[in-house]
Coordinates of C-alpha atoms in Angstrom, one line a residue:
M1 CA 0.0 -0.2 0.1
A2 CA 3.0 2.4 0.6
N3 CA 3.6 3.0 -3.0
Q4 CA -0.1 3.7 -3.9
P5 CA -1.4 7.3 -4.1
D6 CA -2.8 9.1 -1.2
T7 CA -6.2 10.9 -0.8
A8 CA -4.6 14.3 -1.8
T9 CA -3.6 12.8 -5.1
V10 CA -7.2 11.4 -5.6
V11 CA -8.5 14.9 -4.8
A12 CA -6.2 16.7 -7.4
A13 CA -6.9 13.8 -9.8
R14 CA -10.7 14.4 -9.6
A15 CA -10.1 18.1 -10.2
G16 CA -8.2 17.2 -13.5
D17 CA -4.7 17.7 -12.7
P18 CA -2.9 15.7 -15.2
V19 CA 0.1 14.9 -13.1
A20 CA -1.9 13.6 -10.2
I21 CA -4.1 11.6 -12.7
D22 CA -0.9 10.2 -14.2
R23 CA 0.1 9.0 -10.5
L24 CA -3.2 7.6 -9.7
V25 CA -3.5 5.4 -12.7
A26 CA 0.3 4.3 -12.6
G27 CA -0.2 3.5 -8.8
Y28 CA -3.4 1.7 -9.0
L29 CA -3.2 -0.2 -12.3
P30 CA -1.2 -3.1 -10.7
L31 CA -3.8 -3.6 -8.3
V32 CA -6.4 -3.9 -10.7
Y33 CA -4.5 -6.2 -12.9
T34 CA -3.7 -8.4 -10.1
I35 CA -7.4 -8.7 -8.8
V36 CA -8.7 -9.4 -12.5
G37 CA -5.8 -11.8 -13.4
R38 CA -6.2 -14.0 -10.4
A39 CA -10.0 -14.1 -10.8
L40 CA -10.0 -15.0 -14.5
E41 CA -7.0 -17.1 -14.0
G42 CA -5.0 -15.6 -17.0
H43 CA -7.5 -16.0 -19.5
A44 CA -6.8 -13.6 -22.3
D45 CA -10.1 -11.6 -21.2
V46 CA -7.7 -10.3 -18.5
D47 CA -6.5 -7.5 -20.7
D48 CA -9.9 -6.4 -21.6
V49 CA -11.3 -6.3 -18.4
V50 CA -8.7 -4.4 -17.1
Q51 CA -9.0 -2.0 -19.9
E52 CA -12.6 -1.8 -19.3
T53 CA -12.3 -1.3 -15.5
M54 CA -9.7 1.7 -16.0
I55 CA -12.1 3.4 -18.5
R56 CA -15.0 3.0 -16.3
V57 CA -13.1 4.4 -13.4
L58 CA -12.0 7.5 -15.5
R59 CA -15.4 7.8 -16.8
N60 CA -16.9 8.3 -13.2
L61 CA -14.0 9.9 -11.2
G62 CA -15.5 13.2 -11.3
E63 CA -18.5 12.1 -9.5
L64 CA -16.5 10.2 -6.6
R65 CA -17.8 12.2 -3.4
E66 CA -15.5 10.5 -0.8
P67 CA -11.8 10.7 -2.0
E68 CA -10.8 8.8 0.9
A69 CA -12.8 5.9 -0.2
F70 CA -11.1 5.7 -3.8
R71 CA -9.8 2.2 -3.1
S72 CA -12.9 0.7 -2.0
W73 CA -14.6 2.4 -5.0
L74 CA -12.0 1.0 -7.3
V75 CA -12.2 -2.6 -6.0
A76 CA -15.9 -2.6 -6.3
I77 CA -15.8 -1.5 -10.0
T78 CA -13.2 -4.1 -10.6
V79 CA -15.1 -6.8 -9.0
R80 CA -18.4 -6.1 -10.9
Q81 CA -16.2 -6.0 -14.2
V82 CA -15.1 -9.4 -13.5
R83 CA -18.6 -10.7 -12.7
D84 CA -19.9 -9.1 -16.1
R85 CA -17.0 -11.2 -17.7
F86 CA -18.2 -14.3 -16.0
R87 CA -21.8 -13.8 -17.0
L88 CA -20.9 -13.3 -20.7
R89 CA -18.8 -16.3 -20.6
N90 CA -21.3 -18.5 -19.0
A91 CA -23.8 -17.5 -21.6
A92 CA -21.6 -18.4 -24.4
A93 CA -20.6 -21.6 -22.9
D94 CA -21.4 -23.6 -25.9
T95 CA -19.2 -21.6 -28.0
P96 CA -15.7 -23.4 -28.6
L97 CA -12.9 -21.6 -27.0
D98 CA -10.2 -20.3 -29.3
P99 CA -7.0 -22.2 -28.3
D100 CA -5.1 -18.7 -28.3
L101 CA -7.1 -17.5 -25.3
R102 CA -5.5 -20.2 -23.0
D103 CA -1.9 -19.9 -24.6
P104 CA 1.4 -20.1 -22.1
G105 CA 1.5 -16.4 -22.3
A106 CA -1.8 -15.7 -20.8
D107 CA -1.2 -17.8 -17.9
F108 CA -1.5 -15.5 -14.7
T109 CA -0.2 -18.4 -12.4
D110 CA 2.7 -18.8 -14.4
L111 CA 3.5 -15.1 -14.5
A112 CA 3.3 -14.8 -10.6
I113 CA 5.6 -18.0 -10.0
T114 CA 8.1 -16.2 -12.3
R115 CA 7.8 -12.6 -11.5
L116 CA 7.5 -13.3 -7.5
E117 CA 10.0 -16.0 -7.8
L118 CA 7.7 -18.4 -5.8
S119 CA 9.1 -21.6 -4.7
G120 CA 8.3 -24.4 -2.2
Q121 CA 4.7 -24.2 -0.6
R122 CA 4.2 -20.6 -2.1
R123 CA 4.5 -22.2 -5.6
E124 CA 2.3 -25.0 -4.6
T125 CA -0.4 -22.4 -3.3
A126 CA -0.1 -20.6 -6.5
E127 CA -0.5 -23.4 -8.8
A128 CA -3.4 -24.6 -6.7
T129 CA -5.5 -21.4 -7.7
R130 CA -6.0 -22.9 -11.0
W131 CA -8.2 -25.6 -9.4
L132 CA -10.9 -23.1 -7.5
D133 CA -14.3 -22.6 -8.7
E134 CA -14.9 -19.2 -10.5
E135 CA -16.9 -17.7 -7.3
N136 CA -13.8 -18.7 -5.3
R137 CA -11.0 -17.4 -7.7
E138 CA -12.9 -13.9 -7.5
L139 CA -12.8 -14.1 -3.7
L140 CA -9.3 -15.5 -3.6
S141 CA -8.1 -12.5 -5.7
L142 CA -9.2 -10.1 -2.9
W143 CA -8.4 -12.2 0.1
W144 CA -4.8 -12.9 -1.3
L145 CA -4.4 -9.2 -1.5
E146 CA -5.6 -8.8 2.2
A147 CA -3.2 -11.6 3.3
S148 CA -0.3 -9.8 1.4
G149 CA -1.1 -6.4 3.0
E150 CA -2.4 -4.7 -0.1
L151 CA -6.3 -4.7 0.8
T152 CA -8.1 -4.4 4.1
R153 CA -11.0 -6.6 5.0
D154 CA -13.4 -3.6 4.8
E155 CA -12.3 -3.1 1.2
I156 CA -13.2 -6.7 0.5
V157 CA -16.6 -6.2 2.1
D158 CA -17.2 -3.1 0.1
G159 CA -15.9 -4.7 -3.0
T160 CA -18.0 -7.9 -2.9
G161 CA -21.3 -6.3 -1.4
L162 CA -21.2 -8.9 1.4
N163 CA -21.5 -8.1 5.0
R164 CA -18.5 -8.9 7.3
Q165 CA -20.1 -12.0 8.7
H166 CA -21.0 -13.3 5.4
A167 CA -17.7 -12.4 3.7
A168 CA -15.7 -14.3 6.6
V169 CA -18.0 -17.3 5.9
R170 CA -17.2 -17.3 2.3
I171 CA -13.5 -16.6 2.8
Q172 CA -13.3 -19.8 5.1
R173 CA -15.0 -21.9 2.6
M174 CA -12.6 -20.6 -0.2
K175 CA -9.5 -21.3 1.9
G176 CA -10.9 -25.1 2.4
Q177 CA -11.0 -25.5 -1.4
L178 CA -7.6 -24.1 -1.7
E179 CA -6.3 -26.3 0.8
T180 CA -7.8 -29.4 -1.1
A181 CA -6.2 -28.0 -4.2
R182 CA -2.8 -27.8 -2.7
A183 CA -3.0 -31.3 -1.8
V184 CA -4.0 -32.2 -5.4
V185 CA -1.0 -30.2 -6.6
R186 CA 1.2 -32.2 -4.5
A187 CA 0.0 -35.5 -5.3
L188 CA 0.4 -34.6 -9.1
H189 CA 3.8 -33.4 -8.8
R190 CA 5.1 -36.3 -6.9
H191 CA 7.9 -38.2 -8.7
P192 CA 7.4 -40.9 -9.6
I193 CA 3.5 -40.4 -9.4
C194 CA 1.5 -42.8 -7.6
P195 CA 0.5 -45.7 -9.8
E196 CA -2.9 -45.8 -8.8
L197 CA -3.3 -42.1 -9.2
A198 CA -1.9 -42.5 -12.6
V199 CA -4.6 -44.9 -13.6
V200 CA -7.4 -42.4 -12.0
I201 CA -6.3 -39.6 -13.9
E202 CA -5.8 -41.4 -17.4
P203 CA -9.2 -40.0 -18.8
W204 CA -8.4 -36.7 -17.5
D205 CA -7.5 -33.9 -20.3
H206 CA -4.9 -32.1 -17.7
R207 CA -7.2 -29.0 -17.5
P208 CA -7.9 -28.2 -14.0
N209 CA -11.8 -28.4 -13.1
A210 CA -14.0 -29.2 -10.1
L211 CA -14.9 -32.7 -11.0
W212 CA -11.2 -33.8 -11.1
R213 CA -10.1 -31.8 -8.2
K214 CA -12.7 -33.9 -6.1
R215 CA -12.0 -37.0 -7.9
I216 CA -8.0 -36.5 -7.1
A217 CA -8.5 -35.2 -3.7
R218 CA -10.7 -38.4 -2.7
H219 CA -7.9 -40.6 -3.9
T220 CA -5.3 -38.7 -1.9
R221 CA -7.1 -39.3 1.1
E222 CA -7.8 -42.8 0.7
C223 CA -4.2 -43.8 -0.7
R224 CA -1.3 -44.5 1.5
L225 CA 1.3 -43.2 -0.9
C226 CA -0.6 -40.0 -1.6
A227 CA -2.0 -39.3 2.0
P228 CA 1.3 -37.2 2.9
A229 CA 0.2 -34.4 0.4
W230 CA -2.1 -33.3 3.1
Q231 CA 0.5 -32.9 5.8
D232 CA 2.8 -30.1 6.8
L233 CA 0.7 -27.5 5.0
V234 CA 1.7 -23.9 6.2
A235 CA -1.2 -21.6 6.7
A236 CA -2.0 -19.9 3.4
E237 CA -1.9 -16.7 5.2
R238 CA 1.5 -16.9 6.5
L239 CA 2.5 -18.0 2.9
L240 CA 1.2 -14.9 1.4
A241 CA 2.7 -12.4 3.8
G242 CA 4.9 -10.2 1.9
L243 CA 3.8 -10.8 -1.7
A244 CA 3.1 -8.0 -3.6
L245 CA 1.2 -6.7 -6.9
L246 CA 2.3 -7.8 -10.5
V247 CA 2.9 -5.2 -13.3
P248 CA 0.4 -5.5 -16.2
S249 CA 1.5 -7.2 -19.1
S250 CA 2.7 -5.3 -22.3
T251 CA -0.2 -6.9 -24.0
I252 CA -2.7 -4.5 -22.3
T253 CA -0.8 -1.6 -24.0
A254 CA -0.5 -3.3 -27.1
G255 CA -4.5 -4.0 -27.2
L256 CA -5.0 -0.2 -26.3
T257 CA -3.1 0.9 -29.4
S258 CA -4.7 -1.6 -32.0
G259 CA -1.4 -3.0 -33.0
T260 CA 1.2 -0.4 -32.4
A261 CA 4.4 -2.2 -31.2
A262 CA 5.0 -1.6 -27.5
S263 CA 8.8 -0.9 -28.2
S264 CA 7.8 2.1 -30.5
Y265 CA 5.5 4.1 -27.8
S266 CA 6.0 7.7 -27.9
Y267 CA 4.2 10.3 -26.3
A268 CA 2.2 11.3 -29.5
T269 CA 1.3 7.5 -29.8
G270 CA -0.1 7.9 -26.4
K271 CA -2.1 11.0 -27.2
A272 CA -3.6 9.3 -30.2
M273 CA -4.5 6.2 -28.2
A274 CA -6.1 8.6 -25.6
G275 CA -8.4 10.0 -28.2
K276 CA -9.7 6.6 -29.0
L277 CA -10.2 5.8 -25.4
A278 CA -12.0 9.2 -24.7
V279 CA -14.4 8.4 -27.6
K280 CA -14.8 4.7 -26.1
A281 CA -15.6 6.1 -22.7
G282 CA -18.0 8.6 -23.9
A283 CA -15.9 11.3 -22.1
G284 CA -16.1 15.0 -21.9
V285 CA -13.2 17.5 -21.9
A286 CA -12.4 16.9 -18.4
Q287 CA -12.7 13.2 -18.8
K288 CA -10.4 13.4 -21.8
V289 CA -7.6 14.7 -19.7
L290 CA -8.0 11.6 -17.4
V291 CA -7.8 9.5 -20.5
T292 CA -4.8 11.1 -22.0
A293 CA -2.9 10.6 -18.5
L294 CA -4.1 7.0 -18.4
A295 CA -2.5 6.5 -22.0
V296 CA 0.8 8.2 -20.8
S297 CA 0.9 6.1 -17.7
V298 CA 0.4 2.9 -19.3
V299 CA 2.8 3.6 -22.2
G300 CA 5.5 5.4 -20.0
G301 CA 5.3 4.3 -16.6
G302 CA 3.8 0.6 -16.5
G303 CA 7.4 -1.0 -16.8
A304 CA 8.7 1.0 -13.9
A305 CA 6.2 -0.4 -11.3
A306 CA 7.8 -2.5 -8.5
V307 CA 7.7 -6.1 -8.2
Y308 CA 8.7 -7.7 -4.9
A309 CA 11.0 -10.6 -4.2
L310 CA 10.5 -13.2 -1.2
S311 CA 13.0 -13.6 1.6
A312 CA 12.9 -17.5 1.6
D313 CA 12.0 -20.6 -0.1
N314 CA 9.3 -22.6 2.1
E315 CA 9.0 -20.3 5.1
P316 CA 7.0 -17.2 5.0
A317 CA 8.8 -13.8 4.6
T318 CA 9.4 -11.9 7.7
A319 CA 11.2 -8.7 6.5
A320 CA 9.8 -6.1 4.2
P321 CA 9.6 -6.8 0.7
Q322 CA 12.5 -5.9 -1.4
V323 CA 12.1 -4.2 -4.9
I324 CA 13.7 -6.2 -7.8
A325 CA 15.2 -3.6 -10.3
A326 CA 15.0 -6.3 -13.2
P327 CA 12.3 -8.6 -13.8
S328 CA 13.4 -12.4 -13.6
P329 CA 13.2 -14.8 -16.5
S330 CA 10.0 -15.9 -17.7
A331 CA 7.9 -18.8 -16.9
L332 CA 9.9 -21.4 -15.2
V333 CA 8.2 -24.5 -15.0
L334 CA 9.0 -27.9 -13.2
P335 CA 11.4 -30.1 -15.4
P336 CA 10.9 -33.7 -15.2
S337 CA 14.6 -34.9 -14.4
P338 CA 15.1 -38.6 -13.9
A339 CA 16.5 -40.1 -10.9
P340 CA 19.7 -42.2 -11.7
T341 CA 17.7 -45.5 -11.9
S342 CA 15.1 -44.1 -14.6
K343 CA 15.1 -45.8 -17.8
S344 CA 13.3 -45.1 -21.1
P345 CA 11.7 -48.0 -23.1
A346 CA 13.7 -49.1 -26.3
P347 CA 12.1 -47.6 -29.5
R348 CA 10.7 -49.8 -32.2
R349 CA 12.0 -49.4 -36.0
T350 CA 9.0 -48.7 -38.2
S351 CA 11.1 -48.8 -41.5
S352 CA 14.1 -50.7 -42.5
S353 CA 14.9 -48.3 -45.4
A354 CA 18.1 -47.0 -45.8
K355 CA 19.0 -43.9 -44.0
P356 CA 20.9 -40.9 -46.0
V357 CA 24.4 -40.5 -45.2
V358 CA 25.2 -37.7 -43.0
P359 CA 28.4 -36.0 -42.5
V360 CA 30.2 -36.4 -39.2
T361 CA 29.3 -33.3 -37.2
E362 CA 32.1 -31.4 -35.6
I363 CA 32.4 -31.9 -31.8
S364 CA 31.6 -28.7 -29.6
A365 CA 33.4 -28.8 -26.4
K366 CA 30.5 -26.7 -24.5
K367 CA 27.7 -28.8 -26.2
G368 CA 26.3 -31.8 -24.1
V369 CA 23.1 -33.7 -23.5
G370 CA 21.4 -35.4 -20.7
V371 CA 21.1 -39.1 -21.6
W372 CA 19.0 -41.9 -20.4
K373 CA 19.3 -45.5 -21.7
F374 CA 17.8 -46.2 -25.3
T375 CA 18.7 -48.1 -28.1
G376 CA 21.4 -46.2 -30.2
S377 CA 22.5 -43.8 -27.5
K378 CA 26.2 -44.2 -28.3
A379 CA 25.8 -43.7 -32.0
A380 CA 23.5 -40.7 -31.2
L381 CA 25.9 -39.1 -28.8
K382 CA 28.6 -39.4 -31.8
D383 CA 26.1 -38.0 -34.3
V384 CA 24.9 -35.0 -32.4
G385 CA 28.4 -33.8 -32.1
A386 CA 28.3 -33.6 -28.3
G387 CA 31.5 -33.0 -26.3
W388 CA 30.3 -34.3 -23.2
Y389 CA 27.3 -36.0 -21.5
Y390 CA 25.9 -37.1 -18.4
D391 CA 23.1 -39.5 -17.0
W392 CA 22.2 -38.3 -13.6
A393 CA 24.5 -41.1 -12.1
S394 CA 28.0 -41.3 -10.6
Q395 CA 28.9 -43.8 -13.5
N396 CA 28.0 -44.6 -17.0
N397 CA 27.9 -48.5 -16.9
D398 CA 24.3 -48.6 -18.7
I399 CA 25.2 -45.8 -21.2
P400 CA 28.9 -46.0 -22.2
G401 CA 29.6 -43.0 -24.8
P402 CA 31.7 -42.9 -28.0
T403 CA 35.5 -42.1 -27.7
G404 CA 36.3 -38.6 -27.4
V405 CA 32.9 -37.6 -25.7
E406 CA 33.4 -37.0 -22.1
F407 CA 31.0 -38.4 -19.4
V408 CA 30.6 -36.2 -16.3
P409 CA 29.3 -38.0 -13.1
M410 CA 26.8 -36.5 -10.7
I411 CA 26.0 -37.1 -6.9
W412 CA 22.3 -37.0 -7.3
G413 CA 20.8 -36.7 -3.8
K414 CA 21.6 -37.1 -0.2
Q415 CA 21.1 -40.8 -0.4
N416 CA 24.0 -41.0 -3.1
V417 CA 26.7 -39.3 -0.7
T418 CA 28.5 -42.5 0.1
S419 CA 32.0 -43.5 0.1
A420 CA 31.4 -46.0 -2.7
T421 CA 29.4 -43.5 -4.9
L422 CA 32.0 -40.8 -4.4
K423 CA 34.9 -43.4 -5.4
E424 CA 33.0 -44.5 -8.4
A425 CA 32.4 -40.9 -9.4
K426 CA 36.0 -40.1 -8.9
S427 CA 37.1 -42.8 -11.2
E428 CA 35.0 -41.3 -14.0
G429 CA 36.7 -38.0 -14.6
K430 CA 37.8 -34.7 -13.0
V431 CA 34.6 -32.8 -12.8
L432 CA 31.6 -33.6 -10.3
L433 CA 28.0 -32.3 -10.7
G434 CA 26.3 -31.5 -7.6
F435 CA 22.8 -32.5 -6.4
N436 CA 19.8 -32.7 -8.9
E437 CA 17.1 -30.1 -8.2
P438 CA 17.5 -30.0 -4.5
D439 CA 14.9 -27.3 -4.2
M440 CA 12.1 -29.6 -5.8
G441 CA 10.1 -32.0 -3.8
G442 CA 10.1 -34.6 -6.5
Q443 CA 13.7 -34.4 -7.2
A444 CA 16.8 -34.4 -4.6
N445 CA 14.6 -32.5 -2.3
M446 CA 17.5 -31.3 0.2
S447 CA 17.4 -28.4 2.4
V448 CA 20.3 -25.9 2.0
E449 CA 21.5 -27.2 5.4
D450 CA 21.6 -30.9 4.2
A451 CA 23.6 -29.9 1.0
L452 CA 26.2 -27.9 3.0
A453 CA 26.8 -30.6 5.3
A454 CA 27.4 -33.3 2.5
W455 CA 29.4 -30.8 0.5
P456 CA 32.9 -31.4 2.3
Q457 CA 32.6 -35.1 1.0
L458 CA 32.1 -34.0 -2.3
E459 CA 35.2 -31.7 -2.1
A460 CA 37.3 -34.4 -0.5
T461 CA 37.4 -36.2 -3.8
G462 CA 39.5 -33.5 -5.2
M463 CA 37.5 -33.2 -8.4
R464 CA 36.3 -29.9 -9.8
L465 CA 33.1 -29.1 -8.1
V466 CA 29.9 -27.7 -9.9
S467 CA 27.1 -26.5 -7.7
P468 CA 23.9 -28.1 -7.0
A469 CA 21.5 -27.5 -10.1
V470 CA 18.4 -25.6 -8.9
A471 CA 15.3 -25.9 -10.8
Y472 CA 14.5 -22.1 -10.9
G473 CA 15.4 -19.0 -9.0
G474 CA 19.2 -19.1 -9.5
D475 CA 19.5 -15.3 -9.5
T476 CA 17.2 -14.6 -6.8
A477 CA 18.3 -13.0 -3.5
G478 CA 17.5 -15.3 -0.6
G479 CA 16.6 -18.3 -2.9
W480 CA 17.9 -21.9 -2.5
L481 CA 21.2 -21.1 -4.5
D482 CA 21.7 -18.0 -3.1
R483 CA 21.4 -19.4 0.4
F484 CA 23.7 -22.4 -0.5
M485 CA 26.5 -20.2 -2.0
T486 CA 26.5 -17.9 1.0
G487 CA 26.9 -20.7 3.4
A488 CA 29.6 -22.2 1.3
K489 CA 31.6 -19.1 1.2
S490 CA 31.1 -18.6 5.1
K491 CA 32.4 -22.0 5.8
G492 CA 35.2 -21.8 3.3
Y493 CA 33.9 -24.5 0.9
R494 CA 35.0 -24.7 -2.7
V495 CA 32.3 -24.4 -5.5
D496 CA 34.2 -23.9 -8.8
A497 CA 31.0 -23.4 -11.2
I498 CA 27.3 -22.9 -11.1
A499 CA 24.8 -25.5 -12.5
L500 CA 21.3 -24.3 -13.8
H501 CA 18.0 -25.7 -15.2
W502 CA 15.6 -23.7 -17.1
Y503 CA 12.3 -24.4 -18.7
G504 CA 10.2 -22.0 -20.6
S505 CA 6.3 -22.3 -21.3
D506 CA 6.6 -19.0 -23.6
F507 CA 7.2 -20.8 -27.0
S508 CA 7.6 -17.6 -29.0
A509 CA 10.9 -16.4 -30.3
A510 CA 11.1 -14.2 -27.0
S511 CA 12.1 -17.4 -25.3
V512 CA 15.7 -17.2 -26.4
N513 CA 16.4 -13.7 -24.7
Q514 CA 14.2 -15.1 -21.7
F515 CA 16.9 -18.0 -21.3
L516 CA 20.0 -16.0 -22.0
G517 CA 18.7 -13.4 -19.8
Y518 CA 18.5 -15.8 -17.0
V519 CA 22.0 -17.2 -17.6
D520 CA 23.5 -13.7 -17.7
A521 CA 21.8 -12.8 -14.3
V522 CA 22.9 -15.9 -12.4
H523 CA 26.7 -15.3 -13.8
K524 CA 26.4 -11.4 -12.8
R525 CA 25.3 -12.6 -9.3
Y526 CA 28.2 -15.0 -8.6
G527 CA 30.7 -14.2 -10.9
K528 CA 31.6 -18.0 -11.5
P529 CA 31.4 -20.2 -14.8
I530 CA 28.1 -21.5 -15.8
W531 CA 27.0 -25.0 -16.3
I532 CA 23.4 -25.3 -18.0
T533 CA 22.7 -29.0 -17.3
E534 CA 19.2 -29.0 -18.4
F535 CA 17.2 -26.7 -20.5
G536 CA 14.4 -26.8 -23.0
L537 CA 10.6 -25.7 -23.5
M538 CA 7.9 -27.3 -21.8
N539 CA 4.6 -26.1 -20.3
F540 CA 3.5 -28.5 -17.7
S541 CA 0.4 -26.4 -16.5
G542 CA -1.3 -25.6 -19.7
T543 CA -1.7 -26.3 -23.5
P544 CA 0.0 -26.9 -25.8
K545 CA 2.4 -28.7 -23.4
Y546 CA 5.2 -28.7 -26.1
P547 CA 6.3 -26.5 -28.6
T548 CA 6.0 -27.1 -32.6
D549 CA 9.0 -28.4 -34.3
A550 CA 9.6 -25.0 -35.7
Q551 CA 9.5 -23.3 -32.3
K552 CA 12.1 -25.9 -31.0
V553 CA 14.3 -25.4 -33.9
T554 CA 14.2 -21.4 -33.5
F555 CA 14.9 -21.7 -29.8
I556 CA 17.7 -23.9 -30.2
K557 CA 19.4 -22.1 -32.7
G558 CA 19.0 -18.9 -30.8
T559 CA 20.2 -20.2 -27.5
T560 CA 23.0 -22.4 -28.7
A561 CA 24.4 -19.4 -30.7
G562 CA 24.2 -17.4 -27.5
L563 CA 25.9 -19.8 -25.2
E564 CA 28.7 -20.4 -27.5
K565 CA 29.4 -16.8 -27.5
R566 CA 29.4 -16.3 -23.7
S567 CA 32.9 -17.2 -22.6
F568 CA 31.6 -17.7 -18.9
V569 CA 29.4 -20.6 -20.2
E570 CA 31.7 -23.6 -19.9
R571 CA 28.9 -26.3 -20.6
Y572 CA 25.3 -26.6 -21.7
A573 CA 23.0 -29.9 -22.1
W574 CA 19.7 -30.0 -23.6
F575 CA 17.2 -32.2 -22.0
G576 CA 17.6 -34.8 -23.5
L577 CA 18.9 -37.0 -26.1
P578 CA 16.3 -39.8 -26.5
A579 CA 13.1 -39.0 -28.5
V580 CA 11.2 -42.3 -27.5
G581 CA 8.3 -43.2 -25.2
D582 CA 7.3 -40.2 -23.3
S583 CA 10.2 -37.9 -24.5
V584 CA 9.3 -38.2 -28.1
D585 CA 7.9 -34.5 -28.1
F586 CA 11.2 -32.9 -26.9
G587 CA 14.2 -35.4 -27.2
L588 CA 16.6 -35.3 -30.0
Y589 CA 17.0 -38.8 -31.3
K590 CA 14.6 -41.6 -32.0
D591 CA 17.6 -44.2 -32.5
G592 CA 21.4 -43.9 -33.3
D593 CA 21.0 -42.0 -36.6
S594 CA 17.6 -40.7 -36.8
P595 CA 17.4 -37.2 -35.2
T596 CA 14.3 -35.4 -34.8
E597 CA 13.9 -31.8 -36.2
A598 CA 15.1 -30.5 -32.8
G599 CA 17.8 -33.1 -33.0
K600 CA 19.2 -31.9 -36.5
A601 CA 19.1 -28.2 -35.1
Y602 CA 21.1 -29.3 -32.0
R603 CA 23.6 -31.3 -34.3
A604 CA 24.4 -28.3 -36.1
A605 CA 24.9 -26.0 -33.2
G606 CA 28.4 -25.3 -31.6

């Protein structure tokens, strides 16, 4: 609330002061965007509803009699606009939904996870919001802001039209549904997934809805393997403390300008847009001043709004929020890293026709791949031109590589820190990879303290040590990797390079710079060589789940070119080499000499 305009600003804006109007709009646009975004769960309607809400505010600001009640008035208008959109959707329920309206870029939850660097139970809670009923998502959007200190209970009461007692009952019911949804998210993220649950969800289309929330929740209550999903749930109020507002997406501004590129905005463009909005709002001269200010605010000031980071992974923040000067990379998702024992089924040949002769690819010292066992792995490693590979294990007995391709061992998790495993790893080479996604419950799942306690045993091998590979948030102050590196430095432990994983759910060409920007930010933070041991494009929470061949090729060409140019990037590895079984949509090779389109692009890289 501290960054939002005061009553004096509202009074001046109501009188037509353009500077005050600019401050008012810039200050409150993130609040409107956050309410609408959570209530509509990232549907493309969000942009339209935010625009309509601000137009309605501008149209009626001159009639506001109590400036001190501006926030309550604004919230009430926003809620009415959301409800109107719900009614329009329900009235057109039989109309097929354009797939573009649920593309990865429109996903508000993904945006919140990325921008606010959510992890642990905070991330689970954000993902659980997708499973709420519509009316509960509306209430959640307001209660979330109350829990994070952005709204008061009185403003929720005024905005919803409920009395305090009824609002309290509704909020308790919503919180109960949210807790159920959190258990559902945990069960679905369990790795490996419960076999019985896998059977239950086989007919499911992977779109969160009330029916499947109830079915999955019922299973978790009755299943011995899934029952722990209900345990150790931190109260949602504590998890949400310290979270702040999200900046509106650039598509809102793009929508207002009818196709004008955001990067080419100017003051003149803003004024032209203001004229269109003024007509749309039915505004008189005074209101046109307000609309002009809105245009300038959105065009010139939207990107400067504050985004706040959290101070811990799984525990609620206790300190004041800290402003992040630059946005974090977009759309980090949960990568499906295999444990050392994971195996994929061998592919079947569908044709015995002769393959065309392919020239031998020049080996890139940087370029590598993550490999699990499949027919033709050795030949594929040679064909793709990889300089190195790994298989998430301390040895490569199951996946021997060709001559000249380096194998790099890994100590996967806490259970692998044994004298026998470390001896095995030391016999394989000179570099040792640290733990695999210790910040993920389905992967190594280690606390920073556990990792630091085990690190001296890895250091005793005398090998060059690459840090634990975090799933996300490697550039975040107070994140898992940041706390590990701080602890290692204070204890005098040696960490020679930083390992990262990155997966993007934005399949557009922008994903190249999103990924490279993340790599740059991590290097800037720690000043150490970088190893990217997993990267790719996947969307685990929406559709489509995987990019097209053309999108994969564009991403591979752009990212590998950027990684090769960066002297501080020592190694990078695509996830993964096999394109068989459940990896057919993102892998590189169907067998030893049958690359996918992505495989051909990766073979040409380096």
